Short mmCIF file of C-alpha atoms and ligand atoms in Angstrom, two decimals:
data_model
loop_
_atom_site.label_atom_id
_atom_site.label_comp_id
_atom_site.label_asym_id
_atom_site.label_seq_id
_atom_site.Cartn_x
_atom_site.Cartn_y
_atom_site.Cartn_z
CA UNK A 1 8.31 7.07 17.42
CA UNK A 2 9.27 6.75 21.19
CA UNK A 3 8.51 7.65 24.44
CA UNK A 4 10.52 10.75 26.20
CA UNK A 5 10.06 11.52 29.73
CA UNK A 6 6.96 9.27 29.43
CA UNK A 7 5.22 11.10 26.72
CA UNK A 8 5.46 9.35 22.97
CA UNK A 9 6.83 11.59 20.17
CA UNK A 10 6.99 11.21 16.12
CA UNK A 11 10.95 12.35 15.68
CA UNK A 12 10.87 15.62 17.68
CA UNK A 13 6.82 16.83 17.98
CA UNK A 14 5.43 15.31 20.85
CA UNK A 15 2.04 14.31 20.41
CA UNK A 16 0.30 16.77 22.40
CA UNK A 17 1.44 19.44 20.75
CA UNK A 18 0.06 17.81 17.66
CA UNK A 19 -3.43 17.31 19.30
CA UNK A 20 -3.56 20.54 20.55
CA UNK A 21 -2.34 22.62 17.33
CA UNK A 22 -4.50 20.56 14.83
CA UNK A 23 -6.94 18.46 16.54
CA UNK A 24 -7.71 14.88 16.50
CA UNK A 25 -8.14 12.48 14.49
CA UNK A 26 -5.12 13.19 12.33
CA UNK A 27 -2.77 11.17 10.38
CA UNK A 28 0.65 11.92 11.24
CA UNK A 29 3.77 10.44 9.08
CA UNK A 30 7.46 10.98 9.92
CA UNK A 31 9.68 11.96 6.47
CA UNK A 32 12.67 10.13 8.13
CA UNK A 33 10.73 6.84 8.19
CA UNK A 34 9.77 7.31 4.71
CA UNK A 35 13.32 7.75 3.80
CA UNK A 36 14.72 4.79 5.55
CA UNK A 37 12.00 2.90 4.16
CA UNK A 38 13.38 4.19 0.38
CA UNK A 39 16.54 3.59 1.24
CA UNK A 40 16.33 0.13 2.57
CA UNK A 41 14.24 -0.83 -0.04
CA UNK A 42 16.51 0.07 -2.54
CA UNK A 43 19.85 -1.49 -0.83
CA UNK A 44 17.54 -4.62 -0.73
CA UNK A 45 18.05 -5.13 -3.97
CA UNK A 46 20.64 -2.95 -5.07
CA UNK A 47 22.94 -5.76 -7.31
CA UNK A 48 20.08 -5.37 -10.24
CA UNK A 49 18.86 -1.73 -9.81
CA UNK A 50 15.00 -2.29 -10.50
CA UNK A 51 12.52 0.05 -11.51
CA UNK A 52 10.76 0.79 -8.30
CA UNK A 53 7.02 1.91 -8.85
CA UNK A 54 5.23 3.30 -5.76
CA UNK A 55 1.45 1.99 -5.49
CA UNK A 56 -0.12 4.84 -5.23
CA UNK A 57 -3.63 2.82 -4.09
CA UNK A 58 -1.68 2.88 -0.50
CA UNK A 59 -1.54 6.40 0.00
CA UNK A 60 -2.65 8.61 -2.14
CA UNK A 61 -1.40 11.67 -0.59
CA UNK A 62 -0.04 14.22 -3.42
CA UNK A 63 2.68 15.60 -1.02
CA UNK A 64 3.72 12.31 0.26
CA UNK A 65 3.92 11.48 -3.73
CA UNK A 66 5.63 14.50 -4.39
CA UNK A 67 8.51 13.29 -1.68
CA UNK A 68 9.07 9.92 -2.90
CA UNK A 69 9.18 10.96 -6.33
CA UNK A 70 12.29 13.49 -4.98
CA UNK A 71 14.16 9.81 -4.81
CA UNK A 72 13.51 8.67 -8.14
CA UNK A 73 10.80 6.72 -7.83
CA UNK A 74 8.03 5.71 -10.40
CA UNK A 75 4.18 4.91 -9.43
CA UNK A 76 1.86 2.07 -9.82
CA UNK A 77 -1.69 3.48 -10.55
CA UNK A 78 -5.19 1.19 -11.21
CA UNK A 79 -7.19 4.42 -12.80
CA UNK A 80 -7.14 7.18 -14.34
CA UNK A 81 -7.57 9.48 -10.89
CA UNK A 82 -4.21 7.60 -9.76
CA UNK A 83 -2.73 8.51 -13.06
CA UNK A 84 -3.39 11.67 -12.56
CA UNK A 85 -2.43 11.95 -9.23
CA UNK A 86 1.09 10.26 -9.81
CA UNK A 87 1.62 13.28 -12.93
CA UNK A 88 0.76 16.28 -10.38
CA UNK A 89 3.27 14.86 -7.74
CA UNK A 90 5.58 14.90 -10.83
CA UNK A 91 6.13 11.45 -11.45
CA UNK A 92 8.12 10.54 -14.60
CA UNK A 93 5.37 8.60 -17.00
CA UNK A 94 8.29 6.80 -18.37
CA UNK A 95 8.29 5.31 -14.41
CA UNK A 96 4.50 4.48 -14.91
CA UNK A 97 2.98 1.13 -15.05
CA UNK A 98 -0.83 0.67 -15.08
CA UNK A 99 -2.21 -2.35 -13.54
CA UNK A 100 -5.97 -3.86 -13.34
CA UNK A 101 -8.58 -5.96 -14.07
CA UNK A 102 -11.23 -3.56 -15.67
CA UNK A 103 -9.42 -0.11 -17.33
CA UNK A 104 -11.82 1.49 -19.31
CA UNK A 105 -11.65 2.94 -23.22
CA UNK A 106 -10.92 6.09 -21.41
CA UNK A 107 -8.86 5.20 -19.07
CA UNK A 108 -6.94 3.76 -22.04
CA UNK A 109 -6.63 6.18 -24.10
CA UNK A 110 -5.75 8.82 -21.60
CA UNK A 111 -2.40 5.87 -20.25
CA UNK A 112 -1.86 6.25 -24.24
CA UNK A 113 -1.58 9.91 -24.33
CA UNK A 114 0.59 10.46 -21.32
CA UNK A 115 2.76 8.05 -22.89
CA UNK A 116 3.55 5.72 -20.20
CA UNK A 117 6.00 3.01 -19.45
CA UNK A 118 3.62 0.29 -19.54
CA UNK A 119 -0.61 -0.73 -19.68
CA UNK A 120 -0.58 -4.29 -17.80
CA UNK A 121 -3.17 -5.72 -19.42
CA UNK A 122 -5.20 -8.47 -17.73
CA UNK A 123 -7.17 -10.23 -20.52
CA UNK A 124 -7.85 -10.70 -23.98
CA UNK A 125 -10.54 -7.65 -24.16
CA UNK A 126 -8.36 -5.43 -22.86
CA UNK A 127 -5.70 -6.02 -25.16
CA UNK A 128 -8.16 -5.58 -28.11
CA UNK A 129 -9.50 -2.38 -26.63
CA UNK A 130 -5.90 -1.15 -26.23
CA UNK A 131 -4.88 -2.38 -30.09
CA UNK A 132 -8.16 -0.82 -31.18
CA UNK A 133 -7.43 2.48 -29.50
CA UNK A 134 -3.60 2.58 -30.29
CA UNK A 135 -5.02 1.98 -34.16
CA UNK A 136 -7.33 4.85 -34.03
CA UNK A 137 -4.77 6.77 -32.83
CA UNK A 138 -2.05 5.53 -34.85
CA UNK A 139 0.34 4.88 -31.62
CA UNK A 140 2.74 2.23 -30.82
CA UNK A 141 1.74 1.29 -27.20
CA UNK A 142 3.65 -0.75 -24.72
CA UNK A 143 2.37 -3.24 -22.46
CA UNK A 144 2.90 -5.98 -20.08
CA UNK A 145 0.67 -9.12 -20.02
CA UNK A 146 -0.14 -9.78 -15.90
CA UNK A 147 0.25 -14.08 -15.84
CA UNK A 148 -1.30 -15.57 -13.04
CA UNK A 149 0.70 -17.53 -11.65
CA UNK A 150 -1.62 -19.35 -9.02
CA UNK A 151 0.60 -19.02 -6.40
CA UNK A 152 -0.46 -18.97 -2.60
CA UNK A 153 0.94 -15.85 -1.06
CA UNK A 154 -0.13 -16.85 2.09
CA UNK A 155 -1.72 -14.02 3.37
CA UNK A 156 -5.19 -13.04 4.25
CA UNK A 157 -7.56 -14.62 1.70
CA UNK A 158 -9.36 -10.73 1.17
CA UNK A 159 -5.79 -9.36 -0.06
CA UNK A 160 -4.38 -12.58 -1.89
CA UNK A 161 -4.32 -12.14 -5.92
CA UNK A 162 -2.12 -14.85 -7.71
CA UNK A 163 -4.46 -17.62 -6.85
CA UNK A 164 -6.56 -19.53 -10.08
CA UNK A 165 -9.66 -18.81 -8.12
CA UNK A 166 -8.47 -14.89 -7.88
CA UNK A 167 -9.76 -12.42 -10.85
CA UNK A 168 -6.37 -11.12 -11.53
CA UNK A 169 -4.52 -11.60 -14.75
CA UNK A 170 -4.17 -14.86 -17.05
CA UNK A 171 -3.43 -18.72 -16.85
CA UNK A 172 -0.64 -19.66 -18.05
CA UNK A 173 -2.38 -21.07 -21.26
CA UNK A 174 -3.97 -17.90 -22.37
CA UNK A 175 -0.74 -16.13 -21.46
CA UNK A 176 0.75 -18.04 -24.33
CA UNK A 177 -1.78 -17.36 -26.85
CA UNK A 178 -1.41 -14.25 -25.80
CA UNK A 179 2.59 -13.79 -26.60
CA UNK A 180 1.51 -14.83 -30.00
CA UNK A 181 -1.66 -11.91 -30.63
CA UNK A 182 0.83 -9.45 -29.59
CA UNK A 183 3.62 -10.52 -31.65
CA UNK A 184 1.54 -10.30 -34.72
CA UNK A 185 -0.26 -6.50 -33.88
CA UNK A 186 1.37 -3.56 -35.28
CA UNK A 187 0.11 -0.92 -32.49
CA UNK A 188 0.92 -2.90 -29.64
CA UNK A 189 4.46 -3.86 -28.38
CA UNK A 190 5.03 -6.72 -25.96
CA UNK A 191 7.44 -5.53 -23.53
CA UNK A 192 6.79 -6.58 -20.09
CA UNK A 193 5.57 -9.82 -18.05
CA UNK A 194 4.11 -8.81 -14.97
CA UNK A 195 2.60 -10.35 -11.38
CA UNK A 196 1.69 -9.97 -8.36
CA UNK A 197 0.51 -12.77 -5.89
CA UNK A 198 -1.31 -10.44 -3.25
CA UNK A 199 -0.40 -8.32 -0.17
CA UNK A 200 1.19 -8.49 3.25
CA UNK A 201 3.65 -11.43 2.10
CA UNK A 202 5.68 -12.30 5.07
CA UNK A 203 7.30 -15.45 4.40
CA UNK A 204 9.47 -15.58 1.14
CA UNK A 205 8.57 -19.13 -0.52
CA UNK A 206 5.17 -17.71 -2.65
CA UNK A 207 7.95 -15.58 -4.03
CA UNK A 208 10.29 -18.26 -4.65
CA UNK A 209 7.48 -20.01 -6.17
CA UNK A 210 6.11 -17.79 -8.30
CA UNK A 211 9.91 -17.48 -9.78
CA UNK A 212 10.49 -20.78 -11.05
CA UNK A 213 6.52 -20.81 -12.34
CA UNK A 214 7.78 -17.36 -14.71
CA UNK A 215 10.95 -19.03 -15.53
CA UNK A 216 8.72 -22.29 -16.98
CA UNK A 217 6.70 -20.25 -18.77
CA UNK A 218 9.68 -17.85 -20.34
CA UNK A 219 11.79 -21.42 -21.26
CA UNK A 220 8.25 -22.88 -22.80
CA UNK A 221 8.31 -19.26 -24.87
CA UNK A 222 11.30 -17.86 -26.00
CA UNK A 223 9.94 -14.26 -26.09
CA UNK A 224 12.46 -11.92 -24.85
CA UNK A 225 10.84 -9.55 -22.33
CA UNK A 226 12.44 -6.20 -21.74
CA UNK A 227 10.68 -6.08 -17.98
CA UNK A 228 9.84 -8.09 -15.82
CA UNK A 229 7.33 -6.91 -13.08
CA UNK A 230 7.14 -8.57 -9.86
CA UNK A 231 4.53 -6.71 -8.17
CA UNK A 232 4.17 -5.64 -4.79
CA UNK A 233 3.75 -7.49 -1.87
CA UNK A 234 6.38 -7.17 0.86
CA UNK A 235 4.81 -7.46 4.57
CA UNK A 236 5.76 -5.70 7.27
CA UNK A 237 5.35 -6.23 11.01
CA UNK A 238 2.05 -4.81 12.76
CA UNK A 239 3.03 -6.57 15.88
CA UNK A 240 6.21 -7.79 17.63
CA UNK A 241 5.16 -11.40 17.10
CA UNK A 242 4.66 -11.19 13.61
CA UNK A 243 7.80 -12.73 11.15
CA UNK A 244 9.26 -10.62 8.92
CA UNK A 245 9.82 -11.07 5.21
CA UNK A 246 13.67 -12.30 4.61
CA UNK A 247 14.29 -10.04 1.99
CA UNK A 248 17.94 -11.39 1.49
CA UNK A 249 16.76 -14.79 0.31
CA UNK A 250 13.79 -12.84 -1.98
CA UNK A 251 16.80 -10.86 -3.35
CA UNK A 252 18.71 -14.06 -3.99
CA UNK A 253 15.77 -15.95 -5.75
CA UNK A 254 15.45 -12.84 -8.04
CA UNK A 255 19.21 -13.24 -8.70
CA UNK A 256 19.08 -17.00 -9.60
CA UNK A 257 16.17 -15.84 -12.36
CA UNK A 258 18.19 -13.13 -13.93
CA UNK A 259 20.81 -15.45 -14.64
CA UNK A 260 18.59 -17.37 -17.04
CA UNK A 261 16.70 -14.42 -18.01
CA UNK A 262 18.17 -11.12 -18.84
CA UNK A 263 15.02 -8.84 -18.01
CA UNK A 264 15.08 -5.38 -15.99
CA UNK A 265 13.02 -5.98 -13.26
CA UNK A 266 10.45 -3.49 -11.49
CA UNK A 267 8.77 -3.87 -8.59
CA UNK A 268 5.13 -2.08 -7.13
CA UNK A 269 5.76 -1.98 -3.41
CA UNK A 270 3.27 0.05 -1.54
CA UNK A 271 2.80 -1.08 2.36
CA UNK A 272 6.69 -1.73 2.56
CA UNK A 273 7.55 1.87 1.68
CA UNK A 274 4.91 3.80 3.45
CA UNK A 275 2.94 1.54 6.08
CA UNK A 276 5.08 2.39 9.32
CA UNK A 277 5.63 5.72 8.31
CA UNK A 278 2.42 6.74 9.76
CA UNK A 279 -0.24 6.70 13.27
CA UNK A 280 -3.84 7.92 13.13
CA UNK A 281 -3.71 10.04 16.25
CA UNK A 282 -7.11 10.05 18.54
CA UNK A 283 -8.49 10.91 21.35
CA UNK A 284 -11.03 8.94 23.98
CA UNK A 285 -14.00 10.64 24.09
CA UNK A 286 -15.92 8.49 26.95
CA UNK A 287 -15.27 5.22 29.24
CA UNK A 288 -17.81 3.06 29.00
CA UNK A 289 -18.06 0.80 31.66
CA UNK A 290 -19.59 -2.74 30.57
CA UNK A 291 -20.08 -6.08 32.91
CA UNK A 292 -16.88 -8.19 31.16
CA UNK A 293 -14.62 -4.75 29.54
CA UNK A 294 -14.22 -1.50 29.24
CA UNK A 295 -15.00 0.38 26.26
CA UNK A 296 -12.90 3.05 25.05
CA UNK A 297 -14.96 5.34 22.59
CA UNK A 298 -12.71 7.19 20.08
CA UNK A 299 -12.86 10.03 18.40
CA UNK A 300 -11.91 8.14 14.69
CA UNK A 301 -13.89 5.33 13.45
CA UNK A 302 -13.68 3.05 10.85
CA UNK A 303 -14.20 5.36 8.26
CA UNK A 304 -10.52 6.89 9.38
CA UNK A 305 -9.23 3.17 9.45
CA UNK A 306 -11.48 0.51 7.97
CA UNK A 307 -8.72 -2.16 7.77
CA UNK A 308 -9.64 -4.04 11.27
CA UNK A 309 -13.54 -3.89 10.54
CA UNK A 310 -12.69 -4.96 6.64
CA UNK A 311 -9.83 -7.64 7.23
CA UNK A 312 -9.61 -7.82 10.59
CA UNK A 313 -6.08 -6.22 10.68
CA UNK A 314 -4.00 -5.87 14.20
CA UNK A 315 -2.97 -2.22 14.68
CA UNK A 316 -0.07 -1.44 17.94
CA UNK A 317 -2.23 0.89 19.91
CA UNK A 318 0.02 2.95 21.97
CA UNK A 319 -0.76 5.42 24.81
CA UNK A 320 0.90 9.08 24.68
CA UNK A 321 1.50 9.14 28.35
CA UNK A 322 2.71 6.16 29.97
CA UNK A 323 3.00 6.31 33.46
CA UNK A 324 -0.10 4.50 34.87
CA UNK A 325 -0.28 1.06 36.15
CA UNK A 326 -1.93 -1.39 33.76
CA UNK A 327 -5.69 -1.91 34.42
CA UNK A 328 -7.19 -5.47 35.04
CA UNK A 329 -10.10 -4.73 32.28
CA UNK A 330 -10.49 -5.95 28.92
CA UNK A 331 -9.96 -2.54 26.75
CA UNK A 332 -12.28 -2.57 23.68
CA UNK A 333 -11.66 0.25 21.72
CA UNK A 334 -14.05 1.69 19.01
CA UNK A 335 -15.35 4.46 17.10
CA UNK A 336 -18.47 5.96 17.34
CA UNK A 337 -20.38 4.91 14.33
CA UNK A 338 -22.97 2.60 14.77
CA UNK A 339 -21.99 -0.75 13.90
CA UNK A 340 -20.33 -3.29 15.36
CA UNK A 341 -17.63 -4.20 13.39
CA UNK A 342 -16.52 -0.55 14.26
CA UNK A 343 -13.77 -1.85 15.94
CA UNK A 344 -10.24 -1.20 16.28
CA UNK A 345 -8.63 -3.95 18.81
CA UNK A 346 -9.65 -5.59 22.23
CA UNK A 347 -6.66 -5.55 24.57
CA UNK A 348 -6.02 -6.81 27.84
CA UNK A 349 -3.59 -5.34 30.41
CA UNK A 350 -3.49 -2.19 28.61
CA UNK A 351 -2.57 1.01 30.87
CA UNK A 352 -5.54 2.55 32.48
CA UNK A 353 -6.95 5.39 30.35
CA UNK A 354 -9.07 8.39 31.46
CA UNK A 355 -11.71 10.44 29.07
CA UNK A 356 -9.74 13.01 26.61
CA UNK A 357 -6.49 10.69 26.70
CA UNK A 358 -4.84 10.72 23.83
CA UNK A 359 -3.66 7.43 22.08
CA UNK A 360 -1.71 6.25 18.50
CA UNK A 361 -3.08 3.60 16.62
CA UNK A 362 -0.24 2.71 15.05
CA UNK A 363 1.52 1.32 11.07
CA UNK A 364 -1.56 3.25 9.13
CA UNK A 365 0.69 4.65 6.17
CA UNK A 366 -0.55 2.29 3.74
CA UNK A 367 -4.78 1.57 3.01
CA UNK A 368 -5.08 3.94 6.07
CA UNK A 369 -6.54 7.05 4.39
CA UNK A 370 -6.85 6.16 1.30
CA UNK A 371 -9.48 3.49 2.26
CA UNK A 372 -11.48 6.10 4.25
CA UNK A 373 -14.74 7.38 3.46
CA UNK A 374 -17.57 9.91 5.31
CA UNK A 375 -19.77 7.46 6.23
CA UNK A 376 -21.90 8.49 8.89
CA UNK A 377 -20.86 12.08 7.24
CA UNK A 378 -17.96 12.09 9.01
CA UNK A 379 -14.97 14.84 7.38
CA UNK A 380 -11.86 12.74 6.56
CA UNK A 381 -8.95 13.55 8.82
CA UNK A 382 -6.56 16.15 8.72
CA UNK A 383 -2.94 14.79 7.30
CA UNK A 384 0.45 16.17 9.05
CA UNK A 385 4.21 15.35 8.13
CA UNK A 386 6.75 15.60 10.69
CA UNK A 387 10.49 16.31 9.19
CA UNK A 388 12.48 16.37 12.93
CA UNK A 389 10.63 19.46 14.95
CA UNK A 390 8.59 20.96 11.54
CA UNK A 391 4.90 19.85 10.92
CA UNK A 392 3.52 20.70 7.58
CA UNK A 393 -0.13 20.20 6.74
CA UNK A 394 -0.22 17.93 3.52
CA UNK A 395 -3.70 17.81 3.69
CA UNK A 396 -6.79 19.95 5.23
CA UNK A 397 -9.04 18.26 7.50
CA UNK A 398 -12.44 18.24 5.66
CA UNK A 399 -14.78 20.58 7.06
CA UNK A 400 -18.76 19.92 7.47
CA UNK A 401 -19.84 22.17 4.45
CA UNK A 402 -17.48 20.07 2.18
CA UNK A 403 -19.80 17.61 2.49
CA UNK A 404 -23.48 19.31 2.37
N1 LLP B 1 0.63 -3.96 -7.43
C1 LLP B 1 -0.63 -4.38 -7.61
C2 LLP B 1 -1.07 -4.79 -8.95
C3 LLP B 1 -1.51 -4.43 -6.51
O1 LLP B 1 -2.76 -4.87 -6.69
C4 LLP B 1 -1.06 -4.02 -5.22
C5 LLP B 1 -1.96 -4.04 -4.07
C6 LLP B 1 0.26 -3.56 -5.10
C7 LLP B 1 1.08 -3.55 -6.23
C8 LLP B 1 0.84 -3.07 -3.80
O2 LLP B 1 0.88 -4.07 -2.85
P1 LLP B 1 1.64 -3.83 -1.44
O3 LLP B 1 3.12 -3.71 -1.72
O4 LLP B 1 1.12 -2.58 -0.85
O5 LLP B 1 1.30 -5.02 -0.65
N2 LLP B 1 -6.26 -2.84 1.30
C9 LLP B 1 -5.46 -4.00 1.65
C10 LLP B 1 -4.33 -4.21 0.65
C11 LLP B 1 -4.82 -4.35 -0.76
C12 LLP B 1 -3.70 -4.46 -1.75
C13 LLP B 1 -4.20 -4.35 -3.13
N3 LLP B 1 -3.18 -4.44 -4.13
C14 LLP B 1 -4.94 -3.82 3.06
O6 LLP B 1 -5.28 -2.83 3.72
O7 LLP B 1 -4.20 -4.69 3.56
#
């Protein structure tokens, strides 16, 4: 995105033309962000070629599946509506890995029939209820056992996962016992450990951590492992001030590992790949003019964005015309469903704004739509991809009726 004669553009659409061709609020992504993102990603960590799964739980978006499948890349999915999902945009199921606390028979048995690459089981149950369901269906099935590492991943407490106190796969202990079930079953087959420590990860140590805790465990066990899943994880910046995740020395823990263990590695990025590819574009409906700020009234609400009324996440907000002076108000801007915590950010020194002025809120790629929901019986928003001067519709806006 950037500013051209004063007016803010997503590669070459301005966003007026945007507003005025498909309305607001929309989510708008840019394909060439999405690329570099890919790209990057993949140079990153280019010396041991993982397996990179997309989790689809951050945008669920067929055609946005559909593109990042066009580089070769395989999904992360927690049910059987992302399984499905991940097979329509044409996903590989040998590039599938199914992760999660509470998979159901079902849900088992239809991972089993697409014949994925792996079921990351989280317990004891669910490794019975796979074994029984491979039995019935006289099936070899492959899986990964999730450890829990507890690992801080210093991030928000809400999005943090590797933690003892955390629901999310087994102690170290059980893990053990666990190597040893497996080894004796003749319908499951052990293939992969797997982790992840929690979300938004911007400072590399939990990683390096949670390396040496797998590389304990794997000396204590002598089970070769075919894979190796890492997870997902990888922060990105919301705001100028915020540090950014030294991938180089992630990339060089990872190497030190695979020296002592010879595993293929995948990894379940979601945020990293698609989080600044996208803006939820909006309009101000009124000014309301309070004793101590301003509030600016959108037209999108937390049920387009829930993540700073749910975690109280920092979005950029950005103007599409900047050419006033600054105003001396406090800026609260919100949506128009009625509770408080419908809230997006409260700024100061933000350029004056006027009724019908359009503004970005900005890095909603990831948990953006896929986290929103009609409440108030609002229609979810209309989703656009810009590729240089084209804008596609990759998904309607929901109309009223839909939801009668
Ligand atoms: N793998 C597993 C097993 C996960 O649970 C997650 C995210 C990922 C991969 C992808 O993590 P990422 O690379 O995107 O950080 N709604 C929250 C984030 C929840 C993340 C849940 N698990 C938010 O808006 O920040």
């Amino acid at each position: 995105m950037r500013y051209i004669n004063n007016k803010l553009r997503i590669e070459n659409v301005g966003l007026d033309k945007i507003a005025k061709n498909y309305g607001t609020p929309s989510y708008v992504y840019s394909y060439s962000q999405l690329k570099k993102n890919i790209i990057d990603f993949e140079k990153n960590f280019k010396s041991f070629s993982p397996l990179i799964c997309f989790a689809i739980k951050s945008n669920t978006n067929v055609n946005l599946i559909k593109e990042i499948k066009k580089f070769g890349l395989g999904a992360d999915v927690v049910s059987a509506g992302e399984l499905m999902m991940a097979l329509k945009a044409g996903i590989n199921p040998k590039k599938i890995v199914f992760s999660g606390v509470g998979k159901t028979s079902k849900e088992i048995a239809y991972a089993i029939e697409k014949k994925i690459l792996l079921i990351n089981a989280e317990s004891h149950s669910e490794i019975n209820e796979i074994e029984r369901i491979a039995k019935i269906k006289k099936k070899k099935v492959n899986i990964g056992i999730r450890l829990n590492p507890n690992t801080d991943a210093k991030t928000l407490s809400q999005i943090s996962t590797g933690k003892k106190e955390n629901k999310f796969g087994v102690n170290g202990k059980t893990f053990v016992e666990l190597v040893k079930f497996c080894k004796k079953s003749n319908n499951i087959v052990l293939k992969c450990l797997s982790v992840h420590i929690g979300s938004q990860i911007l400072d590399h140590k939990p990683y390096e951590k949670m390396l040496n805790i797998l590389s304990k465990i794997l000396n204590k066990i002598k089970y070769n492992f075919e894979y190796i899943d890492l997870g997902g994880g990888m922060g990105i910046s919301y705001n100028n001030s915020d540090n950014k995740l030294n991938f180089e020395k992630y990339n060089i823990a990872i190497k030190k590992f695979l020296k002592k263990h010879q595993s293929k590695i995948i990894f379940e990025p979601g945020r990293s790949i698609i989080g600044n590819t996208g803006i939820l574009l909006t309009k101000v409906v009124y000014i309301k003019n309070s004793e101590r700020k301003n509030f600016i009234v959108l037209d999108s609400a937390m049920n387009d964005l829930i993540r700073p009324a749910l975690y109280g996440a920092k979005h950029k907000i950005l103007p599409f015309l900047k050419k006033r002076k600054n105003s001396n108000k406090i800026y609260e801007f919100v949506g128009p469903i009625c509770e408080t915590t419908d809230k997006f950010s409260t700024l100061k020194k933000f350029q004056e704004l006027k009724e019908k002025d359009l503004i970005a809120i900005c890095d909603v790629g990831a948990y953006g739509m896929s986290l929103s929901s009609n409440y108030n019986v609002r229609p979810k928003a209309i989703e656009l991809l810009i590729k240089g001067t084209k804008i596609r519709v990759i998904r309607k806006r929901q109309n009223l009726k839909d939801l009668m």
